[in-house]
C-alpha cells in the first residue's frame, strides 16, 4: 500500500555531554506503518524516541512531521513512570487525564464515552474503579496504553510496553494496536527486545548499534543477524 | 459569639482559608510539596516582618516575599535533587531576615507572636475582603488550568510526554501557593499554615477514591478544623492555632490507623 510519509528524520544526531548516542540517522516513516526499534540496552532507543517527542533537542539534523491532514499527534507509552501508590486516582481517571485543554474541570459526556470505549478495548472495563497505584505491572501497562490512545493519536510510540505482560494479554494488546493500525492507519513505533514478536507484528525494523543504524523490511531481520551483531 | 464583629470576621476569613487550603492542599500533596510549603510559610513570616518594618500591612509584605521567592524556587526546581538543600538554605536566610526586620521595626514581642502563631482578634472587615479577592483569584486560575494542573500533578511523566508546558505550570502553581500561604497565615499564623495546606489533603488521600472526592473531603476536614478551632478558642481563650493543629493532626492519625487496618485485613 502506497502511503505518504508522516515522519522524516534527516542526519539526526544526539550527543549528551561527552557522550554521542547516535549520529547521522536517516529514517522515513510512512503513515500506517509499524516499525520495531531494536538494539542493546543503552544504545539510544529511548533517547531517539524522546527526540522525536521534542523532549530532547537534537544536536544535529532535523525532524519533520508531515501530517496528511491536521497535525501529527503522538501517543507515547514511556518505559518508566512514577505514580504514588496512595493516590486516589482510579484507572478510569488516569486514562481521562490525557483529555486536557482549556476546558471545564470535569469531563463532558462525550469525553466520558471516549474513556469508556478505550477501557473496553484495552480490557480494563472491570478495573476502571481500581486505584492506578494498586494495579499490577501488566494492568498499569494497559492503563498507560489506554491513556495514550484516548486522544486518538496518529502516531503511537511504545517503549518496551509489552515487556511485563503475560502472553495472552500481550497478544490482546498487540491485536488491538494492529486493529487500530488497519482501521485508522495508526502509525506505530515499537521499541522492543522481543524479536519473535517484532517479526510477527511489525513490518519494518530499525536496528541501532553503537555508531551505526540499519533498517529494512522485517523479513530481513534474521535471528542470526541479531545474534551475530550482538544487537539485542 | 457572633455578636462580636471580630468573631464574624474570623469565621468569614476561616471559611475562605479552609476552602483554599483544601483545594490547593490536594495539589501540594500530589506534587510532593509539603516541605516547600513549609518553607514558603517561613518566607511569609519574613515578609510580614518586612511589612511591619516598612510600615505596610503584614499581608502585603507576605505577598511580596512569597510570590518573589516562589518564582525563584520554581527556577531552581528544574534540578530537583538540589531542591531540598537549596530550599533549606533559603528558608534559613528568610527566617533570619524576618528576625532582623522585626527587631529593626522595634515592635514588641506580642506582634511577632501574632505573625508567627496567628490571631483572631486582628482581622478586620477590610482584611476579609482582601482575602476574598485573593482567594477568588486563586480559585479562578485553578479552575481555568485545572485539567493541565491535574495531569501534571498526578502523572508528571504523562504530562511531559504530552508536551504540556510543565515548567510554566510549576511556576504558576508556586505563585498560587504563595498567595494561599499569605492568605492562610492571617488566621493560623505563618508557623502553622502548612498544617492547613497539607494535613487535610494528606488525610483525604487515604479515604477518597477520586481526585474530586479528595478535594471535597480535604475542604470538609479543613472547615471542621477551622470552625471548631474558632469556637473552642472563643470558649476557652486558648490560641486558635493550637486547636486547629490538634484537630487536623488527630484526623491525620485516624487516617493512618484506618489505612493500617485496611492493609492488615
Ligand atoms: N539525560 C541523559 N544524560 C546523559 N546521558 C544519558 C541521558 N539519558 C540517557 N543517557 C545515556 O544515553 C545512552 C542511551 O540511553 P537510552 O535510554 O536511550 O538507551 P536505550 O536504548 O533505551 O536502553 P534500554 O534498552 O536499556 O532501555 C545511555 O548510555 C545512557 O546512559
Ligand atoms: Mg530505553
Short mmCIF file of C-alpha atoms and ligand atoms in Angstrom, two decimals:
data_model
loop_
_atom_site.label_atom_id
_atom_site.label_comp_id
_atom_site.label_asym_id
_atom_site.label_seq_id
_atom_site.Cartn_x
_atom_site.Cartn_y
_atom_site.Cartn_z
CA UNK A 1 0.00 0.00 0.00
CA UNK A 2 1.48 3.35 -1.04
CA UNK A 3 1.38 5.87 1.74
CA UNK A 4 2.57 9.37 2.48
CA UNK A 5 5.42 9.97 4.93
CA UNK A 6 4.33 11.13 8.37
CA UNK A 7 7.75 11.49 9.99
CA UNK A 8 11.13 12.18 8.48
CA UNK A 9 14.45 12.19 10.30
CA UNK A 10 17.40 13.67 8.40
CA UNK A 11 21.02 13.41 9.53
CA UNK A 12 19.73 13.29 13.07
CA UNK A 13 22.28 13.21 15.88
CA UNK A 14 22.05 13.43 19.67
CA UNK A 15 25.06 13.96 21.90
CA UNK A 16 24.91 14.13 25.66
CA UNK A 17 27.80 15.99 27.26
CA UNK A 18 30.85 13.98 26.07
CA UNK A 19 28.67 11.08 25.03
CA UNK A 20 27.47 10.78 21.43
CA UNK A 21 24.44 8.50 21.37
CA UNK A 22 23.72 8.34 17.65
CA UNK A 23 24.74 10.21 14.57
CA UNK A 24 23.54 10.85 11.03
CA UNK A 25 20.36 8.88 11.46
CA UNK A 26 18.07 8.98 8.43
CA UNK A 27 14.65 7.48 8.59
CA UNK A 28 11.35 7.97 6.80
CA UNK A 29 8.22 6.57 8.37
CA UNK A 30 5.09 6.40 6.24
CA UNK A 31 1.63 6.71 7.60
CA UNK A 32 0.18 3.38 8.65
CA UNK A 33 3.49 1.57 9.07
CA UNK A 34 4.51 -0.41 12.11
CA UNK A 35 8.21 -0.29 12.97
CA UNK A 36 10.21 -2.09 15.58
CA UNK A 37 13.14 -0.27 17.08
CA UNK A 38 15.68 -2.73 18.42
CA UNK A 39 19.16 -2.62 19.90
CA UNK A 40 21.10 -3.42 23.05
CA UNK A 41 20.47 -1.76 26.38
CA UNK A 42 21.87 1.74 26.43
CA UNK A 43 22.27 2.07 22.68
CA UNK A 44 19.89 5.03 22.49
CA UNK A 45 16.41 3.77 21.64
CA UNK A 46 14.64 5.76 24.36
CA UNK A 47 16.81 8.76 23.52
CA UNK A 48 15.68 8.57 19.90
CA UNK A 49 12.02 8.36 20.95
CA UNK A 50 12.38 11.32 23.27
CA UNK A 51 13.95 13.30 20.47
CA UNK A 52 11.01 12.51 18.21
CA UNK A 53 8.76 13.72 21.03
CA UNK A 54 10.58 17.08 21.35
CA UNK A 55 11.69 16.19 24.85
CA UNK A 56 15.30 16.37 23.73
CA UNK A 57 16.69 18.77 21.20
CA UNK A 58 18.77 17.05 18.53
CA UNK A 59 22.39 18.17 18.34
CA UNK A 60 22.38 17.74 14.57
CA UNK A 61 19.93 17.25 11.78
CA UNK A 62 16.22 17.72 11.72
CA UNK A 63 12.89 16.08 12.30
CA UNK A 64 9.90 16.82 10.08
CA UNK A 65 6.34 15.91 10.85
CA UNK A 66 4.31 15.61 7.70
CA UNK A 67 0.67 15.12 8.53
CA UNK A 68 -1.66 14.32 5.67
CA UNK A 69 -4.21 16.47 7.45
CA UNK A 70 -4.32 18.49 10.66
CA UNK A 71 -1.24 17.87 12.78
CA UNK A 72 0.71 14.85 13.90
CA UNK A 73 -0.49 13.89 17.36
CA UNK A 74 1.71 11.47 19.22
CA UNK A 75 0.67 8.97 21.86
CA UNK A 76 3.64 7.76 23.88
CA UNK A 77 3.87 5.00 26.42
CA UNK A 78 7.14 5.67 28.24
CA UNK A 79 9.43 2.99 29.62
CA UNK A 80 9.37 4.34 33.16
CA UNK A 81 6.78 6.14 35.17
CA UNK A 82 6.32 7.29 38.78
CA UNK A 83 2.92 7.03 40.33
CA UNK A 84 2.31 7.17 44.06
CA UNK A 85 0.56 4.02 45.26
CA UNK A 86 -1.69 6.04 47.59
CA UNK A 87 -3.13 8.42 45.03
CA UNK A 88 -6.91 8.38 44.89
CA UNK A 89 -6.75 8.13 41.13
CA UNK A 90 -8.76 5.36 39.52
CA UNK A 91 -7.65 3.75 36.28
CA UNK A 92 -10.54 5.50 34.60
CA UNK A 93 -9.45 8.91 35.90
CA UNK A 94 -5.89 8.13 34.97
CA UNK A 95 -6.89 7.45 31.37
CA UNK A 96 -9.00 10.64 31.35
CA UNK A 97 -6.01 12.76 32.43
CA UNK A 98 -4.88 12.84 28.83
CA UNK A 99 -8.01 14.75 27.81
CA UNK A 100 -6.56 18.17 28.53
CA UNK A 101 -7.33 21.58 27.12
CA UNK A 102 -8.82 24.86 28.23
CA UNK A 103 -11.99 23.17 29.31
CA UNK A 104 -14.16 22.71 32.37
CA UNK A 105 -12.51 20.69 35.15
CA UNK A 106 -14.91 17.76 34.73
CA UNK A 107 -15.20 15.57 31.64
CA UNK A 108 -18.12 16.06 29.27
CA UNK A 109 -20.45 13.16 28.45
CA UNK A 110 -18.72 12.77 25.11
CA UNK A 111 -15.31 12.62 26.77
CA UNK A 112 -16.52 10.09 29.32
CA UNK A 113 -17.78 7.92 26.47
CA UNK A 114 -14.34 8.14 24.85
CA UNK A 115 -12.70 6.96 28.06
CA UNK A 116 -15.21 4.17 28.44
CA UNK A 117 -14.63 2.96 24.91
CA UNK A 118 -10.88 2.76 25.26
CA UNK A 119 -11.24 0.98 28.63
CA UNK A 120 -13.40 -1.62 26.90
CA UNK A 121 -10.92 -2.01 24.06
CA UNK A 122 -7.95 -2.47 26.37
CA UNK A 123 -9.75 -4.94 28.60
CA UNK A 124 -9.80 -2.57 31.58
CA UNK A 125 -13.55 -2.40 31.95
CA UNK A 126 -13.64 -4.43 35.15
CA UNK A 127 -10.71 -2.50 36.61
CA UNK A 128 -12.00 1.01 35.85
CA UNK A 129 -12.52 1.84 39.52
CA UNK A 130 -9.27 0.41 40.83
CA UNK A 131 -6.67 2.94 42.03
CA UNK A 132 -3.89 3.05 39.44
CA UNK A 133 -1.27 2.82 42.19
CA UNK A 134 -2.60 -0.58 43.24
CA UNK A 135 -2.84 -2.09 39.76
CA UNK A 136 -0.41 -4.86 38.81
CA UNK A 137 2.51 -4.18 36.49
CA UNK A 138 0.67 -5.51 33.47
CA UNK A 139 -2.56 -3.70 34.35
CA UNK A 140 -0.60 -0.49 34.64
CA UNK A 141 0.90 -1.03 31.19
CA UNK A 142 -2.59 -1.47 29.79
CA UNK A 143 -3.71 1.73 31.52
CA UNK A 144 -0.72 3.60 30.08
CA UNK A 145 -1.62 2.36 26.63
CA UNK A 146 -5.26 3.33 27.12
CA UNK A 147 -4.20 6.81 28.25
CA UNK A 148 -2.01 7.25 25.19
CA UNK A 149 -4.81 6.09 22.89
CA UNK A 150 -7.72 8.02 24.38
CA UNK A 151 -6.91 11.13 22.34
CA UNK A 152 -6.82 9.08 19.12
CA UNK A 153 -3.22 9.93 18.15
CA UNK A 154 -1.98 9.25 14.63
CA UNK A 155 1.47 8.17 15.79
CA UNK A 156 1.87 5.74 18.68
CA UNK A 157 5.23 5.15 20.33
CA UNK A 158 5.57 2.18 22.67
CA UNK A 159 8.78 1.92 24.71
CA UNK A 160 9.06 -1.72 25.80
CA UNK A 161 5.44 -1.64 26.77
CA UNK A 162 4.84 -5.36 26.47
CA UNK A 163 7.85 -6.50 28.47
CA UNK A 164 5.89 -7.25 31.65
CA UNK A 165 2.77 -8.69 30.05
CA UNK A 166 1.71 -12.33 30.07
CA UNK A 167 1.49 -13.95 26.62
CA UNK A 168 -2.29 -13.77 26.40
CA UNK A 169 -2.52 -10.11 27.40
CA UNK A 170 0.41 -9.26 25.17
CA UNK A 171 -1.37 -10.81 22.19
CA UNK A 172 -4.61 -8.99 23.04
CA UNK A 173 -2.94 -5.61 23.20
CA UNK A 174 -0.92 -6.16 20.07
CA UNK A 175 -4.05 -7.28 18.27
CA UNK A 176 -5.72 -4.07 19.38
CA UNK A 177 -2.81 -1.99 18.12
CA UNK A 178 -2.87 -3.92 14.83
CA UNK A 179 -6.59 -3.34 14.50
CA UNK A 180 -6.23 0.41 15.10
CA UNK A 181 -3.40 0.38 12.61
CA UNK A 182 -5.59 -1.20 9.96
CA UNK A 183 -8.75 0.70 10.70
CA UNK A 184 -7.35 4.18 11.35
CA UNK A 185 -3.95 3.91 9.69
CA UNK A 186 -2.32 4.44 13.07
CA UNK A 187 1.45 4.60 12.68
CA UNK A 188 3.36 2.70 15.36
CA UNK A 189 6.97 2.77 16.59
CA UNK A 190 7.65 -0.12 18.86
CA UNK A 191 10.80 -0.25 20.97
CA UNK A 192 11.32 -3.88 21.92
CA UNK A 193 13.77 -6.66 22.68
CA UNK A 194 11.27 -9.32 21.67
CA UNK A 195 12.39 -10.42 18.20
CA UNK A 196 9.70 -13.05 17.55
CA UNK A 197 7.07 -10.50 18.42
CA UNK A 198 8.68 -7.89 16.18
CA UNK A 199 8.65 -10.43 13.35
CA UNK A 200 5.00 -11.22 13.89
CA UNK A 201 3.57 -7.74 14.40
CA UNK A 202 5.80 -5.22 12.68
CA UNK A 203 6.68 -4.62 9.04
CA UNK A 204 9.95 -2.71 9.30
CA UNK A 205 12.83 -2.59 11.69
CA UNK A 206 15.42 -0.08 12.79
CA UNK A 207 18.36 -1.77 14.47
CA UNK A 208 20.60 0.52 16.47
CA UNK A 209 24.21 -0.37 17.19
CA UNK A 210 26.85 1.99 18.56
CA UNK A 211 27.96 4.14 15.66
CA UNK A 212 25.52 2.84 13.08
CA UNK A 213 21.91 2.06 12.40
CA UNK A 214 20.43 -0.42 10.00
CA UNK A 215 16.90 -0.57 8.66
CA UNK A 216 14.78 -2.63 6.33
CA UNK A 217 11.73 -4.77 5.96
CA UNK A 218 11.25 -7.08 8.92
CA UNK A 219 11.77 -10.18 6.74
CA UNK A 220 15.45 -9.21 6.51
CA UNK A 221 15.83 -9.32 10.25
CA UNK A 222 17.01 -12.85 10.77
CA UNK A 223 17.72 -14.18 14.22
CA UNK A 224 21.33 -14.85 13.14
CA UNK A 225 21.77 -11.22 12.27
CA UNK A 226 20.58 -10.17 15.67
CA UNK A 227 22.86 -12.58 17.49
CA UNK A 228 25.89 -12.11 15.26
CA UNK A 229 25.87 -8.42 15.80
CA UNK A 230 25.02 -8.96 19.46
CA UNK A 231 22.43 -6.36 18.82
CA UNK A 232 19.62 -7.20 21.14
CA UNK B 1 -20.37 34.72 69.90
CA UNK B 2 -21.42 36.11 66.51
CA UNK B 3 -22.50 39.34 68.11
CA UNK B 4 -18.81 40.31 68.11
CA UNK B 5 -17.66 41.70 64.83
CA UNK B 6 -14.19 40.21 65.16
CA UNK B 7 -15.68 36.74 65.51
CA UNK B 8 -17.81 37.21 62.40
CA UNK B 9 -14.71 38.36 60.53
CA UNK B 10 -12.70 35.44 61.88
CA UNK B 11 -15.34 32.95 60.73
CA UNK B 12 -15.56 34.51 57.30
CA UNK B 13 -11.77 34.51 56.97
CA UNK B 14 -11.51 30.97 58.34
CA UNK B 15 -14.05 29.67 55.84
CA UNK B 16 -12.22 31.23 52.90
CA UNK B 17 -8.93 29.84 54.16
CA UNK B 18 -10.30 26.34 54.63
CA UNK B 19 -11.67 26.21 51.09
CA UNK B 20 -8.45 27.48 49.52
CA UNK B 21 -6.31 25.17 51.63
CA UNK B 22 -8.45 22.13 50.87
CA UNK B 23 -8.17 22.65 47.13
CA UNK B 24 -4.53 23.73 46.98
CA UNK B 25 -3.62 21.03 49.51
CA UNK B 26 -4.66 18.29 47.11
CA UNK B 27 -2.10 19.54 44.60
CA UNK B 28 0.52 20.16 47.29
CA UNK B 29 0.25 16.51 48.32
CA UNK B 30 0.15 15.19 44.76
CA UNK B 31 3.19 17.27 43.81
CA UNK B 32 5.07 16.32 46.97
CA UNK B 33 5.50 19.88 48.04
CA UNK B 34 4.86 19.72 51.79
CA UNK B 35 8.40 20.74 52.56
CA UNK B 36 8.29 23.61 50.13
CA UNK B 37 5.01 24.81 51.60
CA UNK B 38 6.64 24.88 55.00
CA UNK B 39 9.47 26.97 53.59
CA UNK B 40 7.07 29.36 51.91
CA UNK B 41 5.36 29.92 55.23
CA UNK B 42 8.68 30.82 56.82
CA UNK B 43 9.34 33.18 53.97
CA UNK B 44 5.88 34.56 54.65
CA UNK B 45 6.91 35.31 58.21
CA UNK B 46 9.88 37.20 56.95
CA UNK B 47 7.69 39.12 54.51
CA UNK B 48 5.23 40.05 57.22
CA UNK B 49 8.08 41.28 59.39
CA UNK B 50 9.35 43.31 56.47
CA UNK B 51 5.86 44.73 56.01
CA UNK B 52 5.82 45.84 59.62
CA UNK B 53 9.27 47.33 59.25
CA UNK B 54 8.31 49.19 56.07
CA UNK B 55 5.03 50.35 57.54
CA UNK B 56 2.86 48.21 55.23
CA UNK B 57 0.13 45.77 56.10
CA UNK B 58 1.83 42.47 57.01
CA UNK B 59 -0.22 40.68 54.34
CA UNK B 60 1.31 42.84 51.60
CA UNK B 61 4.82 42.15 52.83
CA UNK B 62 4.00 38.48 52.83
CA UNK B 63 2.60 38.58 49.31
CA UNK B 64 5.71 40.30 48.03
CA UNK B 65 8.16 37.90 49.65
CA UNK B 66 6.31 34.65 48.97
CA UNK B 67 5.49 35.42 45.36
CA UNK B 68 9.02 36.54 44.51
CA UNK B 69 10.62 33.58 46.27
CA UNK B 70 8.20 31.08 44.73
CA UNK B 71 9.28 32.20 41.29
CA UNK B 72 12.94 31.78 42.33
CA UNK B 73 12.27 28.35 43.80
CA UNK B 74 10.38 27.44 40.62
CA UNK B 75 13.51 28.17 38.60
CA UNK B 76 15.65 26.13 40.98
CA UNK B 77 13.29 23.18 40.90
CA UNK B 78 14.35 22.26 37.41
CA UNK B 79 17.06 20.30 39.18
CA UNK B 80 15.01 18.60 41.80
CA UNK B 81 17.88 16.74 43.53
CA UNK B 82 19.18 20.05 44.71
CA UNK B 83 15.83 21.45 45.66
CA UNK B 84 15.65 20.27 49.27
CA UNK B 85 19.05 21.59 50.22
CA UNK B 86 18.51 24.85 48.36
CA UNK B 87 15.09 25.22 49.94
CA UNK B 88 16.52 24.74 53.45
CA UNK B 89 19.17 27.35 52.80
CA UNK B 90 16.59 29.82 51.50
CA UNK B 91 14.35 29.24 54.49
CA UNK B 92 17.19 29.77 56.99
CA UNK B 93 18.06 33.01 55.27
CA UNK B 94 14.48 34.25 55.36
CA UNK B 95 13.85 33.38 59.00
CA UNK B 96 16.99 35.29 59.84
CA UNK B 97 15.82 38.26 57.80
CA UNK B 98 12.41 38.12 59.48
CA UNK B 99 14.00 38.34 62.89
CA UNK B 100 16.17 41.23 61.73
CA UNK B 101 13.22 43.18 60.29
CA UNK B 102 11.21 42.66 63.45
CA UNK B 103 13.97 43.96 65.63
CA UNK B 104 14.54 46.91 63.29
CA UNK B 105 10.84 47.68 63.33
CA UNK B 106 11.06 47.94 67.08
CA UNK B 107 7.76 46.20 67.70
CA UNK B 108 7.09 44.31 70.85
CA UNK B 109 7.21 40.55 71.15
CA UNK B 110 3.46 40.10 71.02
CA UNK B 111 3.46 41.43 67.49
CA UNK B 112 5.92 38.74 66.43
CA UNK B 113 3.82 36.12 68.18
CA UNK B 114 0.74 37.12 66.29
CA UNK B 115 2.55 36.93 62.95
CA UNK B 116 4.00 33.55 63.83
CA UNK B 117 1.04 31.96 65.52
CA UNK B 118 -1.86 33.89 64.06
CA UNK B 119 -4.57 35.74 65.85
CA UNK B 120 -8.30 36.01 65.70
CA UNK B 121 -8.73 39.45 67.08
CA UNK B 122 -6.66 41.23 64.46
CA UNK B 123 -8.87 40.52 61.46
CA UNK B 124 -10.83 43.47 60.13
CA UNK B 125 -13.61 43.53 57.57
CA UNK B 126 -11.13 45.07 55.13
CA UNK B 127 -8.75 42.14 55.66
CA UNK B 128 -11.56 39.72 54.97
CA UNK B 129 -12.32 41.49 51.73
CA UNK B 130 -8.71 41.41 50.58
CA UNK B 131 -8.51 37.74 51.44
CA UNK B 132 -11.68 37.10 49.50
CA UNK B 133 -10.30 38.75 46.37
CA UNK B 134 -7.00 36.90 46.60
CA UNK B 135 -8.79 33.61 47.15
CA UNK B 136 -11.10 34.20 44.23
CA UNK B 137 -8.08 34.87 42.07
CA UNK B 138 -6.51 31.57 43.15
CA UNK B 139 -9.76 29.68 42.58
CA UNK B 140 -10.35 31.15 39.13
CA UNK B 141 -6.81 30.33 37.97
CA UNK B 142 -7.06 26.79 39.34
CA UNK B 143 -10.40 26.39 37.59
CA UNK B 144 -9.01 27.56 34.27
CA UNK B 145 -5.83 25.45 34.32
CA UNK B 146 -7.43 22.55 36.20
CA UNK B 147 -7.02 19.83 33.58
CA UNK B 148 -3.38 20.68 32.92
CA UNK B 149 -2.60 21.02 36.61
CA UNK B 150 -4.28 17.73 37.46
CA UNK B 151 -2.44 15.86 34.72
CA UNK B 152 0.91 17.30 35.73
CA UNK B 153 0.34 16.81 39.46
CA UNK B 154 -0.88 13.22 39.36
CA UNK B 155 1.09 11.93 36.37
CA UNK B 156 4.09 14.13 35.74
CA UNK B 157 5.62 11.71 33.23
CA UNK B 158 2.43 11.59 31.20
CA UNK B 159 2.12 15.37 31.19
CA UNK B 160 5.70 15.82 29.99
CA UNK B 161 5.23 13.20 27.33
CA UNK B 162 2.18 15.05 26.13
CA UNK B 163 4.32 18.14 25.76
CA UNK B 164 2.47 20.18 28.37
CA UNK B 165 4.39 23.25 29.46
CA UNK B 166 5.22 21.65 32.80
CA UNK B 167 7.75 24.28 33.89
CA UNK B 168 5.32 27.14 33.39
CA UNK B 169 2.68 25.10 35.20
CA UNK B 170 5.03 24.51 38.07
CA UNK B 171 5.81 28.20 38.47
CA UNK B 172 2.15 29.16 38.15
CA UNK B 173 1.30 26.67 40.86
CA UNK B 174 4.01 28.01 43.15
CA UNK B 175 2.69 31.54 42.77
CA UNK B 176 -0.82 30.32 43.60
CA UNK B 177 0.65 28.53 46.59
CA UNK B 178 2.38 31.72 47.69
CA UNK B 179 -0.92 33.58 47.53
CA UNK B 180 -2.65 30.83 49.52
CA UNK B 181 0.07 30.81 52.15
CA UNK B 182 -0.22 34.55 52.61
CA UNK B 183 -3.99 34.37 52.92
CA UNK B 184 -3.96 31.42 55.32
CA UNK B 185 -1.32 32.99 57.55
CA UNK B 186 -3.80 35.67 58.56
CA UNK B 187 -5.53 33.37 60.94
CA UNK B 188 -3.35 30.37 61.75
CA UNK B 189 -0.09 32.26 61.61
CA UNK B 190 2.87 31.63 59.39
CA UNK B 191 4.29 28.85 61.56
CA UNK B 192 1.21 26.70 61.14
CA UNK B 193 -0.06 27.42 57.65
CA UNK B 194 1.37 24.27 56.28
CA UNK B 195 -0.89 22.38 58.67
CA UNK B 196 -3.95 23.54 56.76
CA UNK B 197 -2.24 23.25 53.42
CA UNK B 198 -1.01 19.70 53.91
CA UNK B 199 -2.77 17.74 56.66
CA UNK B 200 -6.40 17.83 55.45
CA UNK B 201 -5.37 16.77 51.94
CA UNK B 202 -2.94 14.17 53.25
CA UNK B 203 -5.76 12.74 55.37
CA UNK B 204 -8.24 12.85 52.50
CA UNK B 205 -5.83 10.90 50.30
CA UNK B 206 -6.48 7.79 52.38
CA UNK B 207 -10.28 7.93 52.24
CA UNK B 208 -11.12 9.34 48.83
CA UNK B 209 -11.37 7.34 45.63
CA UNK B 210 -11.18 10.18 43.15
CA UNK B 211 -9.36 13.49 42.93
CA UNK B 212 -12.65 15.38 43.19
CA UNK B 213 -13.58 13.36 46.25
CA UNK B 214 -10.20 14.08 47.79
CA UNK B 215 -10.81 17.80 47.29
CA UNK B 216 -14.27 17.78 48.83
CA UNK B 217 -13.03 15.77 51.80
CA UNK B 218 -9.97 17.98 52.28
CA UNK B 219 -12.15 21.10 52.28
CA UNK B 220 -14.52 19.48 54.76
CA UNK B 221 -11.72 18.48 57.11
CA UNK B 222 -10.20 21.94 56.91
CA UNK B 223 -13.58 23.57 57.59
CA UNK B 224 -14.27 21.31 60.56
CA UNK B 225 -10.83 22.13 61.99
CA UNK B 226 -11.09 25.87 61.47
CA UNK B 227 -14.66 26.25 62.69
CA UNK B 228 -14.25 24.08 65.77
CA UNK B 229 -10.91 25.75 66.43
CA UNK B 230 -12.54 29.16 66.42
CA UNK B 231 -15.38 28.08 68.69
CA UNK B 232 -13.08 26.29 71.13
CA UNK B 233 -10.71 29.21 71.17
CA UNK B 234 -13.60 31.58 71.89
CA UNK B 235 -14.85 29.39 74.72
CA UNK B 236 -11.53 28.55 76.34
CA UNK B 237 -9.43 31.55 75.38
CA UNK B 238 -6.65 29.23 74.21
CA UNK B 239 -5.00 30.05 70.88
CA UNK B 240 -6.96 29.06 67.80
CA UNK B 241 -3.88 27.64 66.08
CA UNK B 242 -3.47 25.11 68.84
CA UNK B 243 -6.95 23.70 68.29
CA UNK B 244 -6.68 23.68 64.51
CA UNK B 245 -3.32 21.94 64.64
CA UNK B 246 -4.56 19.39 67.17
CA UNK B 247 -7.76 18.61 65.28
CA UNK B 248 -6.06 18.22 61.90
CA UNK B 249 -3.32 16.07 63.40
CA UNK B 250 -5.89 13.81 65.07
CA UNK B 251 -7.72 13.39 61.75
CA UNK B 252 -4.45 12.51 60.11
CA UNK B 253 -3.55 9.88 62.67
CA UNK B 254 -7.01 8.37 62.44
CA UNK B 255 -6.50 8.11 58.67
CA UNK B 256 -3.13 6.43 59.15
CA UNK B 257 -4.65 3.95 61.61
CA UNK B 258 -7.52 3.27 59.25
CA UNK B 259 -5.07 2.66 56.41
CA UNK B 260 -3.17 0.18 58.61
CA UNK B 261 -6.36 -1.73 59.36
CA UNK B 262 -7.26 -1.85 55.68
CA UNK B 263 -3.94 -3.27 54.61
CA UNK B 264 -3.78 -5.68 57.56
CA UNK B 265 -7.02 -7.37 56.59
N1 LIG C 1 19.83 12.64 30.23
C1 LIG C 1 20.94 11.95 29.93
N2 LIG C 1 22.16 12.49 30.14
C2 LIG C 1 23.28 11.80 29.83
N3 LIG C 1 23.30 10.58 29.29
C3 LIG C 1 22.12 9.99 29.05
C4 LIG C 1 20.88 10.63 29.36
N4 LIG C 1 19.86 9.80 29.02
C5 LIG C 1 20.44 8.69 28.52
N5 LIG C 1 21.79 8.79 28.55
C6 LIG C 1 22.74 7.79 28.05
O1 LIG C 1 22.46 7.62 26.68
C7 LIG C 1 22.57 6.25 26.33
C8 LIG C 1 21.29 5.78 25.67
O2 LIG C 1 20.25 5.69 26.64
P1 LIG C 1 18.79 5.17 26.26
O3 LIG C 1 17.94 5.32 27.46
O4 LIG C 1 18.36 5.86 25.03
O5 LIG C 1 19.06 3.62 25.95
P2 LIG C 1 18.04 2.51 25.48
O6 LIG C 1 18.49 2.05 24.16
O7 LIG C 1 16.64 2.99 25.60
O8 LIG C 1 18.32 1.36 26.54
P3 LIG C 1 17.32 0.30 27.25
O9 LIG C 1 17.17 -0.84 26.29
O10 LIG C 1 18.09 -0.13 28.45
O11 LIG C 1 16.06 0.99 27.58
C9 LIG C 1 22.92 5.51 27.62
O12 LIG C 1 24.31 5.27 27.62
C10 LIG C 1 22.54 6.46 28.70
O13 LIG C 1 23.38 6.30 29.81
MG1 LIG C 2 15.03 2.52 26.83
#
